[in-house]
XYZ file of C-alpha atoms in Angstrom:
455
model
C 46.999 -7.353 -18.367
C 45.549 -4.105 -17.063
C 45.462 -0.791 -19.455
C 46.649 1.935 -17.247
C 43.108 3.368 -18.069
C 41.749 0.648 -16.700
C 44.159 0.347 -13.453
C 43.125 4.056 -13.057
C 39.552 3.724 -13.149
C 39.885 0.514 -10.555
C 42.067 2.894 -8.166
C 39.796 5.735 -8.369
C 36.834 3.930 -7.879
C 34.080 6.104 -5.611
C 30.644 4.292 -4.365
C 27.184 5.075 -5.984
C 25.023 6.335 -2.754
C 23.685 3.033 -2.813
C 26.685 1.042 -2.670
C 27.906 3.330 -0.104
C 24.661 2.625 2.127
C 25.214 -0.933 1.500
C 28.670 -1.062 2.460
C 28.254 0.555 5.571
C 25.324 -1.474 6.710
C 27.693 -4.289 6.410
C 30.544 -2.769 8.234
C 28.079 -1.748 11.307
C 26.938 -5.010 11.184
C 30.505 -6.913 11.072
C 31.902 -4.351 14.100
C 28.670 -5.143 15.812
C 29.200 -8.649 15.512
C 32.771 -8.765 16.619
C 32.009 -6.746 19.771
C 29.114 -9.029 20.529
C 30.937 -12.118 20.368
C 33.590 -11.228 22.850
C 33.116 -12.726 26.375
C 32.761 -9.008 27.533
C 28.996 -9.174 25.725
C 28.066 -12.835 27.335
C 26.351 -13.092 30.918
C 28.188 -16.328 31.594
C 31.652 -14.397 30.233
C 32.426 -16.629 27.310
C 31.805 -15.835 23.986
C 29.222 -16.841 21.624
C 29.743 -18.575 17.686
C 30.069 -15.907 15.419
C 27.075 -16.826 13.795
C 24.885 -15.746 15.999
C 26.807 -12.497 17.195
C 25.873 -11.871 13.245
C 22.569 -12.579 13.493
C 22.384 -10.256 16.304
C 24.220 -7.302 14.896
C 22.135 -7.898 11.661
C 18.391 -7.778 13.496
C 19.695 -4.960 16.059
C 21.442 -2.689 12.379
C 18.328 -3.820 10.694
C 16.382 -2.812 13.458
C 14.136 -5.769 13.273
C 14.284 -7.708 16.410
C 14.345 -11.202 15.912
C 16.530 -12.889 18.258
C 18.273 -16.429 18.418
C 19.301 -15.486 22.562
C 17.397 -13.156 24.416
C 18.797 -9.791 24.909
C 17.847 -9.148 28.915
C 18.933 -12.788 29.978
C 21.663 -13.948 27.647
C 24.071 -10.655 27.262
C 25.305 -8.527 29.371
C 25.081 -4.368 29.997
C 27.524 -4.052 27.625
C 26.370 -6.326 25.054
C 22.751 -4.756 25.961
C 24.277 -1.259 25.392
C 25.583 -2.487 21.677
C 22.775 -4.205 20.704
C 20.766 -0.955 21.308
C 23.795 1.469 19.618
C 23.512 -0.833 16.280
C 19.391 -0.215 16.907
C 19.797 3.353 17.107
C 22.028 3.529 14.634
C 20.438 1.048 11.669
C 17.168 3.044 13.195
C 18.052 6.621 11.966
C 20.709 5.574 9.473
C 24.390 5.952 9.992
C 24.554 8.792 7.321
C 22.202 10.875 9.638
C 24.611 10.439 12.625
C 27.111 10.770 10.347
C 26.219 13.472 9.715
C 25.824 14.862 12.834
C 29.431 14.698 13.836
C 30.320 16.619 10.579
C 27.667 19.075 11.546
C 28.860 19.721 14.955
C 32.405 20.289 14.052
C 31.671 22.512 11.282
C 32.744 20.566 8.082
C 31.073 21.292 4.728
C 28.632 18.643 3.580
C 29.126 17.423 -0.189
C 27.059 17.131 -3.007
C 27.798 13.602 -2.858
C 27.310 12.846 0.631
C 23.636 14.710 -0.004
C 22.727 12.319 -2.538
C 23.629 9.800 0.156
C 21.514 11.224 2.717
C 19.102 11.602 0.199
C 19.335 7.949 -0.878
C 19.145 6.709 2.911
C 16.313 9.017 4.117
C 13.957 8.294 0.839
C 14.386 11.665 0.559
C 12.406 13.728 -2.724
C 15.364 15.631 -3.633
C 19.114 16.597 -2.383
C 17.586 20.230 -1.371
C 16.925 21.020 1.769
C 18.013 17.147 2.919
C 20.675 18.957 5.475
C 18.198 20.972 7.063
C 15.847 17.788 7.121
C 18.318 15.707 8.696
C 19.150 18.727 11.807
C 15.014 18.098 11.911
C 14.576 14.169 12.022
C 18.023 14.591 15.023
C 15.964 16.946 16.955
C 12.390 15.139 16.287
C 14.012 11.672 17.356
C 16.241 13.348 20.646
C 12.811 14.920 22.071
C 10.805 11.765 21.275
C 12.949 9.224 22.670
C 13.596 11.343 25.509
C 10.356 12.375 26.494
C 9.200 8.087 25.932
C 12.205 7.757 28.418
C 10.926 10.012 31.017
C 7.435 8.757 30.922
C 8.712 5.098 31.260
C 11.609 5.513 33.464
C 9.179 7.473 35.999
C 6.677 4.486 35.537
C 8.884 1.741 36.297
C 10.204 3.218 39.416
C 7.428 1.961 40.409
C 8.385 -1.485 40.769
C 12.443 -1.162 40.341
C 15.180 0.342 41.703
C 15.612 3.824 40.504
C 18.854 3.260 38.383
C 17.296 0.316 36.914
C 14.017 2.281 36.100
C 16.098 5.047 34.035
C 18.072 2.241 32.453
C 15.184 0.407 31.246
C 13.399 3.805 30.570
C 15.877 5.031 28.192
C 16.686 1.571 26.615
C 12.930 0.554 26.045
C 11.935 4.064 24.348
C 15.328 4.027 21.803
C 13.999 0.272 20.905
C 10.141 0.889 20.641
C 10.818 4.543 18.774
C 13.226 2.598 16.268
C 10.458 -0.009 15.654
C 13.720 -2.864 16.627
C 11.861 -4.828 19.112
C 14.589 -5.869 21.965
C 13.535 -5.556 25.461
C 14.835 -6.505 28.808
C 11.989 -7.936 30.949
C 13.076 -11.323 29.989
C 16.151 -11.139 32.737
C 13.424 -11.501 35.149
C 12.030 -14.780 36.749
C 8.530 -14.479 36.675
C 7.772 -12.453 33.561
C 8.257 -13.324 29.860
C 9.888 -11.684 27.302
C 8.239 -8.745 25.511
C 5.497 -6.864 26.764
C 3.588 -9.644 27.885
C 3.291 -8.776 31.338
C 1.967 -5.766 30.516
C -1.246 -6.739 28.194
C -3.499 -4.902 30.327
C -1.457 -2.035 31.567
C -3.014 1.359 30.218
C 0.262 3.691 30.005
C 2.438 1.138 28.853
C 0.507 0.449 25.763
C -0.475 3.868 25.404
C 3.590 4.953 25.501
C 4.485 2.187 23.695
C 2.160 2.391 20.925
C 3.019 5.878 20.586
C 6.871 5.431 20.392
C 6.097 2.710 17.938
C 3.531 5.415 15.267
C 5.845 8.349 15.340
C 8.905 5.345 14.318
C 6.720 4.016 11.962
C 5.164 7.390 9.958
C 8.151 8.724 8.747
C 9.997 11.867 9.702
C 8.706 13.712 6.827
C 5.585 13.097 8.288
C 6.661 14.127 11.309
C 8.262 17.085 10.782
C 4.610 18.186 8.684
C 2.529 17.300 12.016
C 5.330 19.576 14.242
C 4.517 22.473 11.884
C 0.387 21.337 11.085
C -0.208 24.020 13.853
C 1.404 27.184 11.695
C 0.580 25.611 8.242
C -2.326 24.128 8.450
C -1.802 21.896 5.799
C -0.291 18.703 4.997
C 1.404 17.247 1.547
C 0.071 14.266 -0.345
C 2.471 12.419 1.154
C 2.031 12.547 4.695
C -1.880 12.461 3.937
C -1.520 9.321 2.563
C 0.340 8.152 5.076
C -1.523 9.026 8.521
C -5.047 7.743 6.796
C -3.706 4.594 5.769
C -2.218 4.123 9.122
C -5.198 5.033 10.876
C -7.300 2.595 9.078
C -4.856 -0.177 8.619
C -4.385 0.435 12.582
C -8.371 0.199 13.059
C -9.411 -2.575 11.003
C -6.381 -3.978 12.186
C -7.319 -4.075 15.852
C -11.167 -5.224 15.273
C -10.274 -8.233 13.436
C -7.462 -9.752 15.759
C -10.527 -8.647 18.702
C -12.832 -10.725 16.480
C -10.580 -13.526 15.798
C -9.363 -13.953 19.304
C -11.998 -12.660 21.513
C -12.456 -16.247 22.627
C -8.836 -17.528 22.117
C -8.605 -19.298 25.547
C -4.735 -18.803 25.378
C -4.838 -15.354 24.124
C -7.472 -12.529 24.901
C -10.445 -14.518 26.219
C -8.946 -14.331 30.132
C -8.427 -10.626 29.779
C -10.836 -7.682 30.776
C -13.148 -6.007 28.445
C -10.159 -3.420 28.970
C -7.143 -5.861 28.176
C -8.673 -7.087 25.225
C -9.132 -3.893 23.556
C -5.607 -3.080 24.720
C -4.144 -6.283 23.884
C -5.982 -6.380 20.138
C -4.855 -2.379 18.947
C -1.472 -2.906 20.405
C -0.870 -6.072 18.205
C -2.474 -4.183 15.236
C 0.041 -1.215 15.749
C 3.037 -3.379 16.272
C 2.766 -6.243 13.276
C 3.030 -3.542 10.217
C 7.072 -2.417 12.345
C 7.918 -2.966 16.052
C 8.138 -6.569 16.142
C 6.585 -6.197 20.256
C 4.141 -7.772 21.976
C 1.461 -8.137 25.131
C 0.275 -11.752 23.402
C 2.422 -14.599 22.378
C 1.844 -14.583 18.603
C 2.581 -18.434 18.833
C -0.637 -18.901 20.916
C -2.461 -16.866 18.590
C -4.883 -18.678 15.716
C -3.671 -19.686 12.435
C -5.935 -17.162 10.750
C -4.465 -14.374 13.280
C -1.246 -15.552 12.455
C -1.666 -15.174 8.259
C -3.793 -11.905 9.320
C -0.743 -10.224 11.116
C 1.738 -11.689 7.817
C -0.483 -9.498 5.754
C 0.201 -6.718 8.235
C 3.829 -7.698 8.183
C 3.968 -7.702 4.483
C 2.239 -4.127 4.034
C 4.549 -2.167 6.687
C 5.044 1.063 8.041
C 5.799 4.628 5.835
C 8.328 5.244 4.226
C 11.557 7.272 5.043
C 10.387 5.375 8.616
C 12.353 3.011 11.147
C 9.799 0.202 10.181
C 9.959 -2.041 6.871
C 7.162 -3.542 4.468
C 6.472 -2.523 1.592
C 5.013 0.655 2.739
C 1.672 2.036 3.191
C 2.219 4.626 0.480
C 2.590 1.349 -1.818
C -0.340 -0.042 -1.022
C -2.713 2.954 -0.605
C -1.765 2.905 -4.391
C -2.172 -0.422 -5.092
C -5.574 -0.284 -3.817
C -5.978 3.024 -5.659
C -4.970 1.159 -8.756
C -7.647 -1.583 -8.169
C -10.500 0.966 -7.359
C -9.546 2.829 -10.378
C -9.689 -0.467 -12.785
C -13.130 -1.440 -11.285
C -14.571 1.785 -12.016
C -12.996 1.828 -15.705
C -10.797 5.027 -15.016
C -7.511 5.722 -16.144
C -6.094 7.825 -13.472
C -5.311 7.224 -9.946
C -6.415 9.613 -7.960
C -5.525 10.116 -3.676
C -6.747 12.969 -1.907
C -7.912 14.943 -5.246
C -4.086 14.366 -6.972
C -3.717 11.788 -10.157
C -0.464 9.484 -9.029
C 2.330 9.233 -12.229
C 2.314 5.978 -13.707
C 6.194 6.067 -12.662
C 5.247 5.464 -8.853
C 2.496 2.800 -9.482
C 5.141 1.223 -12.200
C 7.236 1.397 -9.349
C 4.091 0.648 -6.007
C 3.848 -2.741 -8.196
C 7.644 -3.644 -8.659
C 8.400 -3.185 -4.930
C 5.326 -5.534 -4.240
C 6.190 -7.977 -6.633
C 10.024 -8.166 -5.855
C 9.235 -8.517 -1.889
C 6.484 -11.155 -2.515
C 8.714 -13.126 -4.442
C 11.709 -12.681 -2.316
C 9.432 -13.771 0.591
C 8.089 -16.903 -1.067
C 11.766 -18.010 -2.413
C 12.842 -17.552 1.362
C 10.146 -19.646 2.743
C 10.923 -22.297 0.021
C 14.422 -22.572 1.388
C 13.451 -22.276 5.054
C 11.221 -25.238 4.563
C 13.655 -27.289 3.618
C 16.340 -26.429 6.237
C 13.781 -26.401 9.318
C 11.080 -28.461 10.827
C 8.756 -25.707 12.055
C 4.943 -25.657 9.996
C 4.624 -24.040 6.775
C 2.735 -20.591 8.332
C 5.145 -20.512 11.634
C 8.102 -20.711 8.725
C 6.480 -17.847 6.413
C 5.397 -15.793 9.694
C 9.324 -15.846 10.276
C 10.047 -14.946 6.857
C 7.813 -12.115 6.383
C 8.813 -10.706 9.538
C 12.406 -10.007 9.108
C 11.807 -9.163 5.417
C 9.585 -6.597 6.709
C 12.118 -5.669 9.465
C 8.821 -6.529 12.149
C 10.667 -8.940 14.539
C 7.711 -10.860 15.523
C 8.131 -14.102 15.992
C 5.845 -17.777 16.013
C 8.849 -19.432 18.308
C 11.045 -20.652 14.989
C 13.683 -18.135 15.503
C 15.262 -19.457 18.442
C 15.493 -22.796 17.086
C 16.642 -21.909 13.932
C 19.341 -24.218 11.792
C 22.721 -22.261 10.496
C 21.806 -21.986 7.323
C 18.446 -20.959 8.627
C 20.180 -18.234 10.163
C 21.779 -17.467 7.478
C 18.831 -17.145 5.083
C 16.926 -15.251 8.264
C 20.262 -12.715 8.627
C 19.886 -11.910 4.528
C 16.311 -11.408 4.651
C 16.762 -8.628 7.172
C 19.860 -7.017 5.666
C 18.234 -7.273 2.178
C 14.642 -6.092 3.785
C 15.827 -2.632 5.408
C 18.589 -2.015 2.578
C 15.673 -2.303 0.063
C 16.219 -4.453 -2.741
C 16.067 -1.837 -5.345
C 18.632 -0.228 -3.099
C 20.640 -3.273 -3.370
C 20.382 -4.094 -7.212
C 21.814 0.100 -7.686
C 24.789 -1.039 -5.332
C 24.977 -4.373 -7.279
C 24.724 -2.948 -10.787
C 27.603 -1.032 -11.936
C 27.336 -1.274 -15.747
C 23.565 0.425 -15.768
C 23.305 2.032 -19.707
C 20.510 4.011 -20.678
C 18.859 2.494 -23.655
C 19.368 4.106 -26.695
C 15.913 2.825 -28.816
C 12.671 1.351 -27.823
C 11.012 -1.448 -29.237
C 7.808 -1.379 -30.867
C 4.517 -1.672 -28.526
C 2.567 -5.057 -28.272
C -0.465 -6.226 -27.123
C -1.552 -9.245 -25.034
C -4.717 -10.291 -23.677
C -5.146 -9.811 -19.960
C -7.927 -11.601 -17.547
């Protein structure tokens, strides 16, 4: 029997910030999925299996983008409308709008729910996180409004205006959230993505805009809003824009070299299109999920290329997954620094703790093995080719959404395995063994230090 002690403690229990993220995650995602299987959500008004009204709540919350039916052809406005709620949502965090409610009617926010926030935005500390989270509101309203100006006022050009603004706003909310859905699909001659648009200047330029300001961070963002007055920026953000910029460069000249004369891919395009086509599917891989080429056409090497893209990600506190760029920039730091027989990693003219590279290589270790594990399982539950299988897994992982064509053809447990990736991908698995952990202790000795021969 229960001590009353016990029975106490059980009644009074209150979530750990992590738990609390993680239960809410799955809440979204179960509403999501019960709104999305009701006939009201289907074109042909019936309803869908459950299953994949999960799956679709899960890659919308996750903001990831994989799909099992295509959003513009196979739901409806209102399904549409939820699918892009559950982006926005999963996209800025549900503690940030949260928030927001509590902020416009005037309620006190806790110590607790700041080390929530805190938790959800990879936040440094709980002071100052209210004041960052009126900031990353106001940075995310003007950006997805001004993305859904310049598109709405673009597609007017060949659709009715109502239409236009629809597909304006909708479009800019995915591509700033780094989720991936799009609409184009509901049309006959066009497939789905950005495909039609491979060569189209302004689209790629607005789109691959929406998707860097999504994937940087708003930490970073909120340093390049005040750049102008400061003139400086922190470590962090440093970090973050170089490694971007050069992931996003060398990024774009090797899919151009690789492809250049992919028959099936950029070889029919302009000199334009395939500079267009090569930086947009540079930009996209490491978050967005989007694209102007079908990455199914695209070369094997291409293919493991963009997993490695996948796998390294966008910045962190960001819409996008991976394992962040901050991560590796330190990695790499770690393996300069070991070359050149020094004992100090040092970015930008600052030595990095031995804390955060304990922790760059645990967060690369944990999502390469969770990554090979799933692609282990997936091989045995579907027929697709080993890279098409770990493309897949990588991608919803890394909350990308690209996809080699397995998705739609996915088994149910597939699905299943595909569906925990992604939940277990944007909730962070460190997140996720906090929420799971509930005994933690802090050790009260240390054992002695050993030795081992390494290399």
């Amino acid at each position: 029997m229960l001590t009353i002690a016990v029975l106490r403690k059980k009644l009074h229990f209150r979530p750990s910030p992590p738990q609390v993220m993680m239960i809410g995650f799955i809440i979204i995602i179960l509403i999501g999925a019960q709104l999305l299987s009701s006939p009201i959500s289907f074109t042909e008004g019936t309803s869908i299996p459950f299953l994949d009204a999960i799956f679709m709540s899960a890659s919308a919350t996750c903001v990831t983008g994989l799909t099992v039916l295509n959003t513009g052809s196979h739901f409806s406005i209102f399904g549409q409308v939820v699918i892009i709620l559950l982006a926005q949502i999963g996209g800025l965090g549900f503690m940030t709008l949260a928030t927001l409610f509590a902020l416009m009617f005037r309620k006190r926010i806790s110590f607790r729910e700041r080390l929530v926030l805190q938790e959800s935005m990879n936040y440094g500390s709980t002071e100052g996180i209210v004041r960052m989270i009126r900031k990353v509101l106001l940075y995310a309203l003007v950006i997805e409004l001004t993305g859904a100006v310049l598109l709405s006022s673009y597609f007017m050009l060949e659709m009715p205006a109502l239409q236009a603004l629809y597909f304006g706003v909708y479009h800019s909310i995915s591509f700033f959230n780094n989720a991936g859905f799009d609409l184009f699909a509901q049309f006959p001659d066009r497939a789905a993505s950005l495909i039609h648009y491979v060569e189209d200047p302004f689209i790629n330029i607005v789109s691959m805009l929406l998707i860097f300001f999504g994937g940087i961070g708003f930490i970073v963002i909120s340093e390049l809003v005040t750049f102008p007055k400061n003139k400086k920026f922190s470590l962090h953000s440093k970090v973050v824009l170089s490694v971007t910029g050069i992931l996003t460069a060398i990024g774009a000249v090797v899919i151009l070299a690789l492809e250049f004369s992919n028959p099936y891919t950029l070889q029919p395009l302009s000199a334009t299109g395939k500079f267009l086509g090569a930086t947009f599917q540079s930009v996209t891989a490491r978050s967005a999920g989007l694209s102007t080429i079908d990455p199914s056409l695209l070369r094997e090497v291409t293919q493991f290329f963009l997993i490695i893209l996948m796998f390294i990600g966008a910045g962190p506190g960001s819409t996008g997954g991976g394992i962040r760029v901050t991560t590796f920039a330190i990695l790499i730091g770690a393996m300069i620094a070991m070359v050149r027989g020094k004992d100090d990693i040092v970015l930008f003219r600052y030595r990095i703790a031995k804390r955060q590279i304990h922790q760059a290589i645990m967060f690369t270790m944990i999502a390469f093995f969770i990554i090979c594990a799933a692609t282990m399982l997936l091989t045995i539950t579907e027929s697709g080719s080993f890279l098409s299988i770990l493309f897949e897994a990588t991608s919803a992982y890394c909350t990308v959404g690209m996809s080699a064509g397995l998705t739609a053809h996915l088994s149910d447990p597939g699905k299943i395995i595909i569906i925990l990736l992604m939940f277990v991908g944007r909730l962070g698995p460190v997140t996720l063994a906090f929420a799971l952990n509930t005994h933690s202790k802090k050790e009260l000795y240390r054992f002695p230090e050993g030795k081992i021969t390494i290399g």
